[in-house]
Amino acid sequence: MTPDYVIEVSGLTKKYGTVQAVNNITFHVPAGSVTGFLGRNGAGKSTTIKMLLGMISPTSGSGTMLGARIDVAAESLQARRRVAFVGEDKGLYPYMTVQQLIRFTRSFYRDWQPEVEATLLRRYALPLNRKVRELSKGMRTKLALLLALARRPALLILDEPTEGLDPVSIEDLLQSLSGCTAEGTTVFFSSHQLSEVERIADEILILDRGRLAMSFSMDQLRESYRWVNAGFDKQPPSFEFKIPGVEHSHTNGRQVVALVKGDADRVARHAKDLGAVSVEIAPASLREIFLDTVKDHA
Amino acid sequence: MLWYKAWRETRNRFMICVLTLIWVCTVILVLQSRSRFQSSPPMDYAAYVWNAIYKDYVRNLFVVLVMVLGCGGLRQEQAAGTAGFTLALPVRRSHLVMVRAAVGILEVVISALVPAFIIPVLSRFTGEQYAVSQALQFAILWACCGVLVFGLAQLLSTVIPGVASAWITCFLVTMLYTAIVNVSELDKYPGLDCFKIMSGARLSYFNPSEHAITGPLPWLPLGVIVVLGAGCVVLATRILESRDFS
């Protein structure tokens, strides 16, 4: 039976001396979803991913990946049989050829799919006899993706997968990732490319300075998140906007801009009651929410 | 396939190690007639081989090369950016270290056997004789002490990033060890000096007048040395198991 959530994390924390790289985060990733994990550089995305994969031990908190506890080596090992990871630096063994690396990786997975391997080799036009060190970054990413997808993993984790790729390669990658869920793979990926995340993700997690700043689904974003932009004829009372439904608000001159989840009309009425001379409601994009969230927490 | 990975990672260093030993042994043996009779007093062939190969130059070179073979592993992969790929494989870290160590120790043993093959064969070409049994006994001494040096290099590689830094540290630790066991108080116990065990100098199984191993090999000290080397590998495993790879 497939669990409801492939990743469940509770109070996960990682400290390096006095620095809290990840600070008490709690989230879950639904099975079959494409979840975008967003945050600025140093927000703690890679640290979280490495904790999930057992490369870093959490300082406190707990987590499971495909039902296996991430801080128990034996369980983490079992989970890694069904998890594929494509790291930020796409660090593959430079001394092996493409063919050797495929053969090497294949030997660890019983459910390797030769037909997926053949299809992706054709689609990505990877030169079998070329050494990894001689491949471009784009080619290395494609090879890493092939190694990840050919075993048809239950969970595919990618750390900044589009970093350094040209637009055509990014398009290829996004298509591959969107197609993964149809094969039963859950995708969890970190990225800075908000437009790409917006295109393929179902769920969004925003991490800021080690804390989980926001968590929502793209459906919620489209249906529930609105900007309420209220204009006043005098200095507006921004603290009056700290009401239920307002995720954040900030004052810009005589305007108050509030990000609202849920009933934006109610917040608009509240603004009018406070004396707003103009009120506009506009849909919120992921980019706007992200920038507003990380700015808000800065 | 982890064996293949470990082999690919060390293959070049191993080849350099073997070829260097072959080259140096060959040069020493080819130049033997000139060198032996220039020394005062002139040396017999066994003394020449022992002094040039088993006691000094080639033995020291072997130790240095074993350090090169021992450096590497996950910490160095981290520096090279491939540790993430390796650690995401469904393999225990201890398994990674043990396979790497097993391949490395096999390479150390083969390297220790190089003089054992080269010396008897080349001696015939130069009109001399050197017993295969003698050469093999020295190879056993070298291989066992090589395991300790290899283990030390592996251990230092797990705490020091970068192959060069780990190698330099290993070299310095070995120098310090040599200095300590050669101070007057400890010099009375040549069995404490791993390098004297390799050459047999001042030890009961070695006959200094014949420059040959005449007594039984010191199996107990050799066993202790191998266990110490294995202990270094186990300790390296424990350190790596608890280390964060950020």
XYZ file of C-alpha atoms in Angstrom:
544
model
C 0.000 0.000 0.000
C 1.342 3.447 -0.881
C 1.557 5.722 2.159
C -0.260 9.062 2.036
C 2.967 10.916 2.555
C 6.350 9.869 1.218
C 8.196 12.384 3.379
C 7.117 13.370 6.867
C 9.284 15.666 8.915
C 8.627 16.918 12.417
C 10.665 19.503 14.310
C 13.725 18.757 12.220
C 16.685 20.838 13.313
C 20.334 20.983 12.332
C 22.799 23.119 14.223
C 26.444 23.747 13.329
C 27.864 25.233 16.509
C 25.747 28.303 17.106
C 24.416 28.412 13.549
C 20.995 26.874 12.986
C 21.041 25.682 9.395
C 17.580 24.143 9.760
C 15.343 25.262 12.573
C 12.493 23.110 13.790
C 10.757 22.479 10.472
C 7.683 20.337 10.077
C 6.180 19.380 6.724
C 4.969 16.453 4.687
C 5.107 15.567 1.018
C 2.047 13.796 -0.416
C 2.596 10.656 -2.457
C 2.346 11.236 -6.196
C 2.938 14.971 -5.954
C 5.560 17.251 -7.419
C 6.719 19.372 -4.504
C 8.850 22.463 -5.006
C 11.179 23.310 -2.154
C 12.010 26.988 -2.370
C 14.331 29.290 -0.509
C 17.215 31.664 -0.942
C 20.816 30.486 -0.946
C 21.670 29.249 2.533
C 18.015 28.862 3.531
C 18.646 25.255 4.520
C 17.208 23.418 1.507
C 20.275 21.294 0.762
C 20.820 20.560 4.460
C 17.231 19.337 4.741
C 17.602 17.148 1.651
C 20.858 15.701 2.973
C 19.209 14.942 6.308
C 16.451 13.101 4.450
C 19.059 11.038 2.613
C 21.050 10.210 5.740
C 24.107 12.223 4.707
C 23.685 14.577 7.662
C 22.391 13.615 11.114
C 19.670 15.869 12.501
C 20.501 17.659 15.748
C 16.909 17.094 16.856
C 13.520 16.266 15.446
C 12.466 13.304 13.387
C 11.546 12.391 9.870
C 10.550 9.498 7.696
C 11.105 8.885 4.017
C 8.907 6.190 2.464
C 8.075 5.154 6.016
C 11.727 4.654 7.008
C 13.219 6.748 9.792
C 15.895 9.010 8.360
C 18.113 8.868 11.455
C 18.278 5.060 11.602
C 21.050 3.903 9.256
C 19.496 0.522 8.436
C 16.088 2.039 7.632
C 17.644 4.873 5.648
C 19.527 2.269 3.604
C 16.265 0.448 2.819
C 14.604 3.719 1.799
C 17.501 4.646 -0.494
C 16.789 1.542 -2.567
C 13.583 3.266 -3.661
C 14.823 6.859 -3.722
C 16.799 8.555 -6.457
C 18.808 11.687 -5.806
C 20.214 14.201 -8.229
C 22.541 16.539 -6.358
C 23.168 20.198 -6.950
C 26.677 19.693 -8.318
C 25.751 16.596 -10.379
C 28.925 15.037 -9.003
C 29.347 11.827 -10.951
C 32.562 9.838 -11.128
C 34.640 11.738 -13.688
C 36.881 8.770 -14.467
C 34.051 6.551 -15.695
C 32.495 6.640 -19.140
C 28.754 7.103 -19.501
C 28.367 3.383 -20.162
C 30.516 2.381 -17.191
C 28.585 4.665 -14.868
C 25.256 3.285 -16.071
C 26.507 -0.277 -15.548
C 27.856 0.656 -12.129
C 24.611 2.290 -10.959
C 22.417 -0.449 -12.438
C 24.161 -3.047 -10.268
C 22.650 -1.549 -7.095
C 19.012 -1.655 -8.178
C 17.104 -4.845 -8.888
C 14.198 -2.986 -10.487
C 16.326 -1.207 -13.076
C 14.309 -0.612 -16.249
C 16.451 -1.270 -19.354
C 13.750 0.117 -21.643
C 13.658 3.408 -19.681
C 17.460 3.502 -19.883
C 17.352 2.969 -23.658
C 14.614 5.565 -24.156
C 16.402 8.204 -22.123
C 19.742 7.442 -23.775
C 18.104 8.145 -27.137
C 16.221 11.202 -25.945
C 19.218 12.768 -24.222
C 21.693 11.703 -26.944
C 24.311 10.758 -24.362
C 27.648 9.545 -25.802
C 28.180 6.139 -24.201
C 31.935 6.023 -24.579
C 32.688 9.527 -23.391
C 34.105 10.022 -19.915
C 31.930 11.925 -17.454
C 34.657 14.540 -17.017
C 34.340 15.361 -20.719
C 30.572 15.989 -20.546
C 29.051 19.462 -20.360
C 27.073 20.370 -17.250
C 23.861 19.894 -19.207
C 24.922 16.432 -20.323
C 25.944 15.526 -16.764
C 22.529 16.591 -15.528
C 20.873 14.445 -18.187
C 23.050 11.495 -17.234
C 22.241 11.996 -13.541
C 18.574 12.113 -14.444
C 18.850 8.950 -16.513
C 20.519 7.156 -13.599
C 17.722 8.374 -11.346
C 14.754 7.628 -13.590
C 15.856 4.288 -15.035
C 15.300 2.595 -11.695
C 11.741 3.980 -11.555
C 12.077 5.297 -7.996
C 9.185 5.820 -5.609
C 10.696 9.183 -4.723
C 12.925 11.402 -6.827
C 14.779 14.118 -4.935
C 16.532 16.825 -6.913
C 18.615 19.664 -5.557
C 18.655 22.628 -7.953
C 18.244 20.417 -11.031
C 18.087 23.226 -13.589
C 21.183 25.036 -12.316
C 23.517 25.783 -15.226
C 21.275 24.276 -17.904
C 20.382 25.908 -21.201
C 16.685 26.595 -21.938
C 16.280 23.519 -24.153
C 17.763 21.243 -21.487
C 15.553 22.859 -18.851
C 12.513 22.152 -21.010
C 13.598 18.503 -21.400
C 14.109 18.206 -17.667
C 10.755 19.739 -16.797
C 8.997 17.406 -19.206
C 10.756 14.420 -17.668
C 9.809 15.530 -14.164
C 6.167 16.177 -15.078
C 5.980 12.712 -16.616
C 7.395 11.058 -13.492
C 4.222 11.198 -11.439
C 2.345 9.260 -14.117
C 4.801 6.411 -13.439
C 4.072 6.603 -9.707
C 7.125 8.635 -8.721
C 6.840 11.468 -6.233
C 9.119 14.386 -7.070
C 10.656 16.612 -4.420
C 12.931 19.295 -5.783
C 14.588 22.486 -4.677
C 14.946 25.337 -7.110
C 15.483 29.047 -7.524
C 13.642 29.070 -10.852
C 10.179 30.110 -9.708
C 8.562 30.086 -13.146
C 9.645 26.465 -13.619
C 8.423 25.488 -10.183
C 5.107 27.166 -10.900
C 4.781 25.162 -14.110
C 5.240 21.693 -12.699
C 4.761 21.743 -8.920
C 1.585 20.731 -7.104
C 2.877 21.588 -3.655
C 5.160 24.362 -2.460
C 7.342 24.638 0.627
C 9.173 27.900 1.240
C 12.145 27.773 3.558
C 13.692 30.957 4.864
C 16.692 31.157 7.166
C 16.216 27.565 8.220
C 12.531 27.954 9.066
C 9.551 26.781 7.093
C 8.032 30.114 6.122
C 5.090 28.873 4.020
C 3.531 25.681 2.790
C 0.662 25.492 0.316
C -0.558 23.717 -2.774
C -0.611 25.357 -6.191
C -4.400 24.897 -6.191
C -4.558 26.883 -2.967
C -2.350 29.523 -4.543
C -4.637 29.884 -7.534
C -7.883 29.722 -5.578
C -7.118 31.297 -2.232
C -4.158 33.635 -2.347
C -4.860 37.249 -3.276
C -3.152 40.562 -2.891
C -5.228 43.232 -1.245
C -3.799 46.648 -2.052
C -5.409 49.384 0.055
C -4.705 53.090 -0.506
C -5.171 55.611 2.312
C -5.139 59.413 2.315
C -3.028 59.466 5.456
C -0.351 57.207 7.014
C -2.105 53.822 7.105
C -2.323 51.683 10.258
C -0.485 48.592 9.010
C -0.785 46.773 12.366
C -4.558 46.807 11.856
C -4.014 44.301 9.066
C -2.756 41.602 11.382
C -6.052 39.764 11.205
C -6.938 36.154 10.422
C -6.426 35.356 6.749
C -3.619 37.884 6.258
C -0.375 35.965 5.777
C 1.775 39.088 5.717
C 1.311 42.768 5.139
C 3.598 45.708 4.596
C 3.218 49.441 4.237
C 4.514 51.294 1.211
C 3.960 55.008 1.668
C 0.210 55.435 1.992
C -0.539 51.974 0.754
C -0.880 48.730 2.633
C -0.249 45.574 0.662
C -1.513 42.363 2.272
C -1.182 38.800 1.116
C -4.456 37.125 1.963
C -5.273 33.461 2.141
C -8.986 32.845 1.921
C -11.623 35.570 1.949
C -9.943 38.576 0.307
C -13.268 40.458 0.179
C -13.470 40.405 3.953
C -9.984 41.932 4.207
C -10.962 44.512 1.563
C -14.036 45.429 3.633
C -11.834 45.679 6.705
C -9.530 48.068 4.818
C -12.505 50.225 3.839
C -13.692 50.255 7.445
C -10.244 51.547 8.397
C -10.691 54.411 5.947
C -9.063 53.125 2.752
C -9.931 55.361 -0.211
C -9.119 52.654 -2.776
C -8.948 48.859 -2.521
C -7.796 46.482 -5.220
C -7.800 42.685 -5.144
C -5.373 40.916 -7.466
C -4.334 37.280 -7.897
C -0.961 36.353 -6.392
C 1.761 34.586 -8.355
C 4.259 32.208 -6.825
C 7.059 34.660 -7.559
C 5.282 37.440 -5.676
C 4.483 35.218 -2.720
C 8.033 33.897 -2.568
C 9.654 37.316 -2.771
C 7.219 38.749 -0.270
C 7.795 35.845 2.119
C 11.572 35.916 2.101
C 11.590 39.737 2.205
C 9.120 39.643 5.059
C 11.342 37.368 7.077
C 14.573 39.224 6.262
C 30.553 -2.992 -8.435
C 31.981 -1.152 -5.437
C 35.132 -3.197 -6.060
C 35.243 -1.801 -9.562
C 34.800 1.748 -8.265
C 37.586 1.294 -5.686
C 39.841 -0.177 -8.364
C 39.125 2.657 -10.797
C 39.826 5.239 -8.122
C 43.189 3.736 -7.179
C 44.226 2.179 -10.470
C 46.515 4.990 -11.619
C 48.191 5.351 -8.253
C 48.701 1.594 -8.029
C 50.238 1.464 -11.521
C 52.577 4.333 -10.644
C 53.491 2.519 -7.432
C 54.283 -0.777 -9.163
C 56.128 0.814 -12.093
C 58.200 2.983 -9.741
C 59.207 -0.043 -7.690
C 60.068 -2.028 -10.824
C 62.094 0.861 -12.207
C 64.055 1.565 -9.014
C 64.745 -2.120 -8.310
C 65.899 -2.595 -11.908
C 68.259 0.380 -11.786
C 69.730 -0.796 -8.474
C 70.277 -4.331 -9.746
C 71.650 -3.281 -13.130
C 74.152 -0.951 -11.467
C 75.103 -3.519 -8.835
C 78.554 -4.445 -10.098
C 79.685 -0.806 -10.244
C 78.141 0.148 -6.895
C 79.192 -2.898 -4.945
C 82.885 -2.628 -5.748
C 83.001 1.148 -5.273
C 81.924 0.767 -1.658
C 84.527 0.242 0.985
C 84.897 -2.596 1.771
C 83.308 -4.121 -1.367
C 79.958 -5.745 -0.601
C 78.791 -9.189 -1.532
C 75.635 -9.377 -3.617
C 73.262 -10.251 -0.738
C 74.598 -7.347 1.331
C 74.179 -4.989 -1.602
C 70.569 -6.065 -2.231
C 69.719 -5.842 1.438
C 71.303 -2.417 1.913
C 69.928 -0.863 -1.245
C 66.499 -2.469 -1.354
C 65.366 -3.983 1.910
C 67.069 -1.707 4.406
C 66.979 1.729 2.871
C 65.980 3.330 -0.414
C 63.399 0.997 -1.836
C 61.897 0.174 1.562
C 61.414 3.888 2.267
C 60.053 4.409 -1.224
C 57.612 1.535 -0.678
C 56.359 3.112 2.559
C 55.856 6.455 0.833
C 54.007 4.797 -2.050
C 51.774 2.838 0.328
C 50.802 6.157 1.917
C 49.773 7.335 -1.554
C 47.668 4.184 -1.996
C 46.056 4.647 1.406
C 44.961 8.229 0.920
C 41.524 8.681 -0.584
C 37.968 7.635 0.111
C 34.741 9.399 1.000
C 36.344 12.512 2.458
C 38.300 13.005 -0.747
C 35.135 12.298 -2.740
C 33.513 15.093 -0.786
C 36.272 17.442 -1.930
C 35.797 16.217 -5.513
C 32.002 16.638 -5.325
C 31.079 12.990 -5.878
C 30.293 12.048 -2.256
C 26.599 12.903 -2.693
C 26.232 10.370 -5.487
C 28.090 7.679 -3.538
C 26.215 8.254 -0.283
C 22.835 8.176 -2.049
C 23.560 4.602 -3.193
C 21.849 1.914 -1.115
C 25.103 0.905 0.540
C 26.306 1.205 4.120
C 29.209 3.581 4.668
C 31.122 0.803 6.420
C 30.763 -1.315 3.278
C 32.213 1.504 1.166
C 35.223 1.830 3.465
C 35.810 -1.898 3.766
C 35.745 -2.477 0.016
C 38.090 0.465 -0.509
C 40.417 -0.925 2.182
C 40.309 -4.463 0.777
C 41.267 -3.262 -2.700
C 43.983 -1.028 -1.227
C 45.461 -3.807 0.904
C 45.521 -6.121 -2.100
C 47.426 -3.438 -3.986
C 49.845 -3.093 -1.046
C 50.466 -6.847 -1.053
C 51.079 -6.879 -4.817
C 53.434 -3.903 -4.466
C 55.316 -5.724 -1.709
C 55.723 -8.680 -4.037
C 57.305 -6.581 -6.791
C 60.868 -6.827 -5.426
C 60.298 -10.525 -4.725
C 59.746 -11.098 -8.445
C 62.186 -8.555 -9.825
C 65.225 -9.395 -7.691
C 65.495 -13.164 -8.380
C 64.747 -12.690 -12.090
C 67.118 -9.768 -12.715
C 69.846 -11.316 -10.583
C 70.161 -14.102 -13.143
C 70.613 -11.592 -15.939
C 73.426 -9.906 -14.028
C 75.129 -13.217 -13.313
C 74.171 -13.320 -9.643
C 71.894 -15.471 -7.512
C 69.186 -14.364 -5.087
C 66.931 -16.939 -3.474
C 63.223 -16.614 -4.206
C 62.484 -17.792 -0.656
C 64.513 -14.877 0.762
C 62.715 -12.378 -1.453
C 59.318 -13.823 -0.517
C 60.070 -13.612 3.197
C 60.959 -9.945 2.854
C 57.761 -9.495 0.816
C 55.761 -10.888 3.760
C 57.458 -8.440 6.148
C 56.778 -5.538 3.766
C 53.178 -6.527 3.139
C 52.335 -6.768 6.853
C 53.975 -3.441 7.705
C 52.428 -1.987 4.544
C 48.979 -2.863 5.921
C 49.707 -0.731 8.997
C 50.921 2.229 6.925
C 47.919 1.833 4.624
C 45.528 1.758 7.590
C 47.128 4.858 9.051
C 46.796 6.673 5.708
C 43.128 5.598 5.466
C 42.455 6.827 8.978
C 44.089 10.184 8.342
C 42.188 10.455 5.057
C 38.912 10.305 6.946
C 39.771 13.287 9.114
C 41.781 15.396 6.676
C 40.208 16.521 3.391
C 42.328 16.427 0.241
C 44.655 13.616 -0.831
C 47.802 15.771 -0.634
C 47.053 17.068 2.886
C 46.287 13.563 4.139
C 49.462 12.204 2.560
C 51.650 14.966 4.023
C 50.141 14.415 7.471
C 50.687 10.668 7.180
C 54.309 11.286 6.172
C 54.852 13.576 9.159
C 53.219 11.110 11.570
C 55.474 8.345 10.226
C 58.552 10.552 10.637
C 57.507 11.328 14.198
C 57.004 7.617 14.903
C 60.457 6.834 13.490
C 62.035 9.542 15.627
C 60.303 8.262 18.767
C 61.277 4.611 18.309
C 64.865 5.630 17.622
C 65.458 7.594 20.801
C 68.066 5.909 22.982
C 65.583 4.447 25.477
C 63.427 2.762 22.857
C 66.227 1.997 20.404
C 67.067 -0.965 22.615
C 63.840 -2.593 21.421
C 64.144 -2.811 17.625
C 60.924 -4.837 17.535
C 59.034 -1.626 18.238
C 60.284 -0.155 14.968
C 58.072 -1.279 12.120
C 60.740 -0.288 9.599
C 63.380 -2.410 11.320
C 60.928 -5.314 11.213
C 60.659 -4.756 7.443
C 64.415 -4.963 6.981
C 65.161 -7.376 9.803
C 67.960 -5.142 11.073
C 69.035 -6.068 14.612
C 66.267 -8.620 14.884
C 66.712 -12.289 15.715
C 65.390 -13.727 12.444
C 67.937 -11.774 10.416
C 71.544 -12.856 10.099
C 73.651 -9.715 9.584
C 76.719 -11.560 8.388
C 74.808 -13.317 5.604
C 72.371 -10.425 5.090
C 69.608 -12.975 4.983
C 66.593 -14.105 6.954
C 67.706 -17.294 8.629
C 65.308 -17.623 11.537
C 61.534 -18.028 11.561
C 59.555 -14.895 10.701
C 58.161 -13.001 13.713
C 54.573 -14.070 13.163
C 53.246 -12.687 16.423
C 54.586 -9.130 15.925
C 53.481 -9.301 12.278
C 50.013 -10.356 13.397
C 49.895 -7.457 15.850
C 50.977 -5.066 13.096
C 48.256 -6.323 10.743
C 45.653 -6.082 13.521
C 46.757 -2.502 14.212
C 46.402 -1.691 10.507
C 42.938 -3.283 10.449
C 42.109 -1.357 13.626
C 42.945 1.890 11.829
C 40.540 0.911 9.029
C 37.807 0.034 11.545
C 38.345 3.334 13.333
C 38.168 5.150 9.986
C 34.848 3.366 9.360
C 33.456 4.440 12.728
C 34.487 8.041 12.102
C 32.908 8.046 8.644
C 29.679 6.507 9.900
C 29.092 9.384 12.265
C 30.358 12.159 10.002
C 28.062 14.664 8.326
C 28.570 15.129 4.597
C 27.217 18.609 4.103
